[in-house]
Amino acid sequence: DWIKKLPSRKIRPEASRQAGDAGDVSVLLLAGDVASDLTTLEEGFMCLKTKYDHVVFVPGNHELWCQRGDGDKARDSMVKLQDVVAV
């Protein structure tokens, strides 16, 4: 929910950028612990992509946590890391 409340920091709209353009851009370094389930994580990424030109994500322990019996398909954290990277 906090992600939706962030103001937009995009510097230039996508349409005005050209390949190889080294102009100003906004970058968000997202240091993990966003969500433990992949659906919420993906929704968060989609929202952040509308607010920043680039989003760099480093997974935290919440993203790699496997909740047994809660619909989590990953059998261990290394498998879940592969799932997070695929998002």
PDB file of N, CA, C and O in Angstrom, residues 14-47:
ATOM      1  N   GLU A  14       8.788   8.144 -21.195  1.00  0.00           N
ATOM      2  CA  GLU A  14       9.387   7.139 -22.088  1.00  0.00           C
ATOM      3  C   GLU A  14       9.472   7.626 -23.529  1.00  0.00           C
ATOM      4  O   GLU A  14      10.460   7.421 -24.208  1.00  0.00           O
ATOM      5  N   ALA A  15       8.432   8.268 -24.013  1.00  0.00           N
ATOM      6  CA  ALA A  15       8.360   8.665 -25.423  1.00  0.00           C
ATOM      7  C   ALA A  15       9.446   9.666 -25.804  1.00  0.00           C
ATOM      8  O   ALA A  15       9.848   9.730 -26.959  1.00  0.00           O
ATOM      9  N   SER A  16       9.956  10.434 -24.831  1.00  0.00           N
ATOM     10  CA  SER A  16      10.948  11.449 -25.168  1.00  0.00           C
ATOM     11  C   SER A  16      12.379  10.924 -25.103  1.00  0.00           C
ATOM     12  O   SER A  16      13.315  11.620 -25.457  1.00  0.00           O
ATOM     13  N   ARG A  17      12.571   9.689 -24.652  1.00  0.00           N
ATOM     14  CA  ARG A  17      13.916   9.106 -24.575  1.00  0.00           C
ATOM     15  C   ARG A  17      14.289   8.412 -25.867  1.00  0.00           C
ATOM     16  O   ARG A  17      13.436   7.852 -26.546  1.00  0.00           O
ATOM     17  N   GLN A  18      15.565   8.439 -26.171  1.00  0.00           N
ATOM     18  CA  GLN A  18      16.063   7.738 -27.350  1.00  0.00           C
ATOM     19  C   GLN A  18      17.133   6.749 -26.913  1.00  0.00           C
ATOM     20  O   GLN A  18      17.785   6.936 -25.886  1.00  0.00           O
ATOM     21  N   ALA A  19      17.334   5.721 -27.708  1.00  0.00           N
ATOM     22  CA  ALA A  19      18.354   4.715 -27.399  1.00  0.00           C
ATOM     23  C   ALA A  19      19.717   5.384 -27.270  1.00  0.00           C
ATOM     24  O   ALA A  19      20.092   6.218 -28.081  1.00  0.00           O
ATOM     25  N   GLY A  20      20.443   5.040 -26.223  1.00  0.00           N
ATOM     26  CA  GLY A  20      21.775   5.588 -26.004  1.00  0.00           C
ATOM     27  C   GLY A  20      21.771   6.969 -25.375  1.00  0.00           C
ATOM     28  O   GLY A  20      22.824   7.552 -25.142  1.00  0.00           O
ATOM     29  N   ASP A  21      20.613   7.505 -25.073  1.00  0.00           N
ATOM     30  CA  ASP A  21      20.492   8.829 -24.464  1.00  0.00           C
ATOM     31  C   ASP A  21      21.033   8.770 -23.041  1.00  0.00           C
ATOM     32  O   ASP A  21      20.596   7.969 -22.230  1.00  0.00           O
ATOM     33  N   ALA A  22      21.972   9.639 -22.705  1.00  0.00           N
ATOM     34  CA  ALA A  22      22.581   9.642 -21.377  1.00  0.00           C
ATOM     35  C   ALA A  22      22.044  10.782 -20.516  1.00  0.00           C
ATOM     36  O   ALA A  22      22.684  11.216 -19.579  1.00  0.00           O
ATOM     37  N   GLY A  23      20.848  11.267 -20.811  1.00  0.00           N
ATOM     38  CA  GLY A  23      20.259  12.360 -20.049  1.00  0.00           C
ATOM     39  C   GLY A  23      19.874  11.942 -18.645  1.00  0.00           C
ATOM     40  O   GLY A  23      20.051  10.803 -18.230  1.00  0.00           O
ATOM     41  N   ASP A  24      19.329  12.882 -17.890  1.00  0.00           N
ATOM     42  CA  ASP A  24      18.919  12.629 -16.511  1.00  0.00           C
ATOM     43  C   ASP A  24      17.788  11.605 -16.452  1.00  0.00           C
ATOM     44  O   ASP A  24      16.867  11.637 -17.261  1.00  0.00           O
ATOM     45  N   VAL A  25      17.892  10.715 -15.498  1.00  0.00           N
ATOM     46  CA  VAL A  25      16.845   9.726 -15.240  1.00  0.00           C
ATOM     47  C   VAL A  25      16.723   9.556 -13.735  1.00  0.00           C
ATOM     48  O   VAL A  25      17.642   9.833 -12.983  1.00  0.00           O
ATOM     49  N   SER A  26      15.569   9.076 -13.291  1.00  0.00           N
ATOM     50  CA  SER A  26      15.391   8.758 -11.876  1.00  0.00           C
ATOM     51  C   SER A  26      15.640   7.263 -11.683  1.00  0.00           C
ATOM     52  O   SER A  26      15.249   6.451 -12.501  1.00  0.00           O
ATOM     53  N   VAL A  27      16.331   6.947 -10.593  1.00  0.00           N
ATOM     54  CA  VAL A  27      16.654   5.551 -10.286  1.00  0.00           C
ATOM     55  C   VAL A  27      16.272   5.283  -8.835  1.00  0.00           C
ATOM     56  O   VAL A  27      16.620   6.048  -7.942  1.00  0.00           O
ATOM     57  N   LEU A  28      15.552   4.206  -8.614  1.00  0.00           N
ATOM     58  CA  LEU A  28      15.207   3.777  -7.264  1.00  0.00           C
ATOM     59  C   LEU A  28      15.982   2.506  -6.973  1.00  0.00           C
ATOM     60  O   LEU A  28      15.904   1.534  -7.729  1.00  0.00           O
ATOM     61  N   LEU A  29      16.749   2.504  -5.876  1.00  0.00           N
ATOM     62  CA  LEU A  29      17.412   1.298  -5.401  1.00  0.00           C
ATOM     63  C   LEU A  29      16.520   0.729  -4.309  1.00  0.00           C
ATOM     64  O   LEU A  29      16.384   1.306  -3.227  1.00  0.00           O
ATOM     65  N   LEU A  30      15.875  -0.376  -4.616  1.00  0.00           N
ATOM     66  CA  LEU A  30      14.919  -1.006  -3.717  1.00  0.00           C
ATOM     67  C   LEU A  30      15.628  -2.148  -2.997  1.00  0.00           C
ATOM     68  O   LEU A  30      15.923  -3.182  -3.599  1.00  0.00           O
ATOM     69  N   ALA A  31      15.903  -1.947  -1.727  1.00  0.00           N
ATOM     70  CA  ALA A  31      16.734  -2.879  -0.970  1.00  0.00           C
ATOM     71  C   ALA A  31      15.911  -3.943  -0.247  1.00  0.00           C
ATOM     72  O   ALA A  31      15.970  -4.094   0.963  1.00  0.00           O
ATOM     73  N   GLY A  32      15.139  -4.686  -1.002  1.00  0.00           N
ATOM     74  CA  GLY A  32      14.459  -5.868  -0.498  1.00  0.00           C
ATOM     75  C   GLY A  32      13.386  -5.649   0.541  1.00  0.00           C
ATOM     76  O   GLY A  32      13.013  -4.526   0.865  1.00  0.00           O
ATOM     77  N   ASP A  33      12.876  -6.772   1.036  1.00  0.00           N
ATOM     78  CA  ASP A  33      11.826  -6.821   2.051  1.00  0.00           C
ATOM     79  C   ASP A  33      10.560  -6.093   1.612  1.00  0.00           C
ATOM     80  O   ASP A  33       9.925  -5.393   2.395  1.00  0.00           O
ATOM     81  N   VAL A  34      10.185  -6.291   0.351  1.00  0.00           N
ATOM     82  CA  VAL A  34       8.978  -5.694  -0.199  1.00  0.00           C
ATOM     83  C   VAL A  34       7.782  -6.605   0.075  1.00  0.00           C
ATOM     84  O   VAL A  34       6.743  -6.143   0.544  1.00  0.00           O
ATOM     85  N   ALA A  35       7.928  -7.899  -0.211  1.00  0.00           N
ATOM     86  CA  ALA A  35       6.819  -8.847  -0.037  1.00  0.00           C
ATOM     87  C   ALA A  35       7.346 -10.268  -0.002  1.00  0.00           C
ATOM     88  O   ALA A  35       8.356 -10.580  -0.626  1.00  0.00           O
ATOM     89  N   SER A  36       6.617 -11.138   0.695  1.00  0.00           N
ATOM     90  CA  SER A  36       7.034 -12.541   0.727  1.00  0.00           C
ATOM     91  C   SER A  36       6.332 -13.371  -0.342  1.00  0.00           C
ATOM     92  O   SER A  36       6.763 -14.473  -0.650  1.00  0.00           O
ATOM     93  N   ASP A  37       5.247 -12.834  -0.934  1.00  0.00           N
ATOM     94  CA  ASP A  37       4.587 -13.593  -2.003  1.00  0.00           C
ATOM     95  C   ASP A  37       4.830 -12.911  -3.353  1.00  0.00           C
ATOM     96  O   ASP A  37       4.941 -11.689  -3.450  1.00  0.00           O
ATOM     97  N   LEU A  38       4.932 -13.724  -4.380  1.00  0.00           N
ATOM     98  CA  LEU A  38       5.325 -13.240  -5.706  1.00  0.00           C
ATOM     99  C   LEU A  38       4.288 -12.328  -6.345  1.00  0.00           C
ATOM    100  O   LEU A  38       4.650 -11.394  -7.064  1.00  0.00           O
ATOM    101  N   THR A  39       3.021 -12.554  -6.085  1.00  0.00           N
ATOM    102  CA  THR A  39       1.976 -11.714  -6.672  1.00  0.00           C
ATOM    103  C   THR A  39       2.087 -10.284  -6.163  1.00  0.00           C
ATOM    104  O   THR A  39       2.057  -9.329  -6.947  1.00  0.00           O
ATOM    105  N   THR A  40       2.245 -10.125  -4.855  1.00  0.00           N
ATOM    106  CA  THR A  40       2.382  -8.794  -4.270  1.00  0.00           C
ATOM    107  C   THR A  40       3.668  -8.138  -4.753  1.00  0.00           C
ATOM    108  O   THR A  40       3.696  -6.935  -5.037  1.00  0.00           O
ATOM    109  N   LEU A  41       4.730  -8.913  -4.852  1.00  0.00           N
ATOM    110  CA  LEU A  41       6.009  -8.390  -5.338  1.00  0.00           C
ATOM    111  C   LEU A  41       5.869  -7.863  -6.763  1.00  0.00           C
ATOM    112  O   LEU A  41       6.300  -6.749  -7.072  1.00  0.00           O
ATOM    113  N   GLU A  42       5.231  -8.633  -7.618  1.00  0.00           N
ATOM    114  CA  GLU A  42       5.041  -8.210  -9.007  1.00  0.00           C
ATOM    115  C   GLU A  42       4.167  -6.952  -9.089  1.00  0.00           C
ATOM    116  O   GLU A  42       4.468  -6.032  -9.855  1.00  0.00           O
ATOM    117  N   GLU A  43       3.123  -6.888  -8.304  1.00  0.00           N
ATOM    118  CA  GLU A  43       2.267  -5.690  -8.286  1.00  0.00           C
ATOM    119  C   GLU A  43       3.063  -4.470  -7.841  1.00  0.00           C
ATOM    120  O   GLU A  43       2.907  -3.381  -8.398  1.00  0.00           O
ATOM    121  N   GLY A  44       3.915  -4.649  -6.853  1.00  0.00           N
ATOM    122  CA  GLY A  44       4.779  -3.551  -6.391  1.00  0.00           C
ATOM    123  C   GLY A  44       5.722  -3.080  -7.476  1.00  0.00           C
ATOM    124  O   GLY A  44       5.898  -1.870  -7.691  1.00  0.00           O
ATOM    125  N   PHE A  45       6.346  -4.020  -8.182  1.00  0.00           N
ATOM    126  CA  PHE A  45       7.249  -3.657  -9.283  1.00  0.00           C
ATOM    127  C   PHE A  45       6.518  -2.884 -10.367  1.00  0.00           C
ATOM    128  O   PHE A  45       7.023  -1.888 -10.890  1.00  0.00           O
ATOM    129  N   MET A  46       5.331  -3.348 -10.721  1.00  0.00           N
ATOM    130  CA  MET A  46       4.557  -2.682 -11.777  1.00  0.00           C
ATOM    131  C   MET A  46       4.239  -1.236 -11.383  1.00  0.00           C
ATOM    132  O   MET A  46       4.325  -0.324 -12.207  1.00  0.00           O
ATOM    133  N   CYS A  47       3.886  -1.040 -10.142  1.00  0.00           N
ATOM    134  CA  CYS A  47       3.579   0.303  -9.657  1.00  0.00           C
ATOM    135  C   CYS A  47       4.831   1.187  -9.672  1.00  0.00           C
ATOM    136  O   CYS A  47       4.791   2.332 -10.124  1.00  0.00           O
TER     137      CYS A  47
END
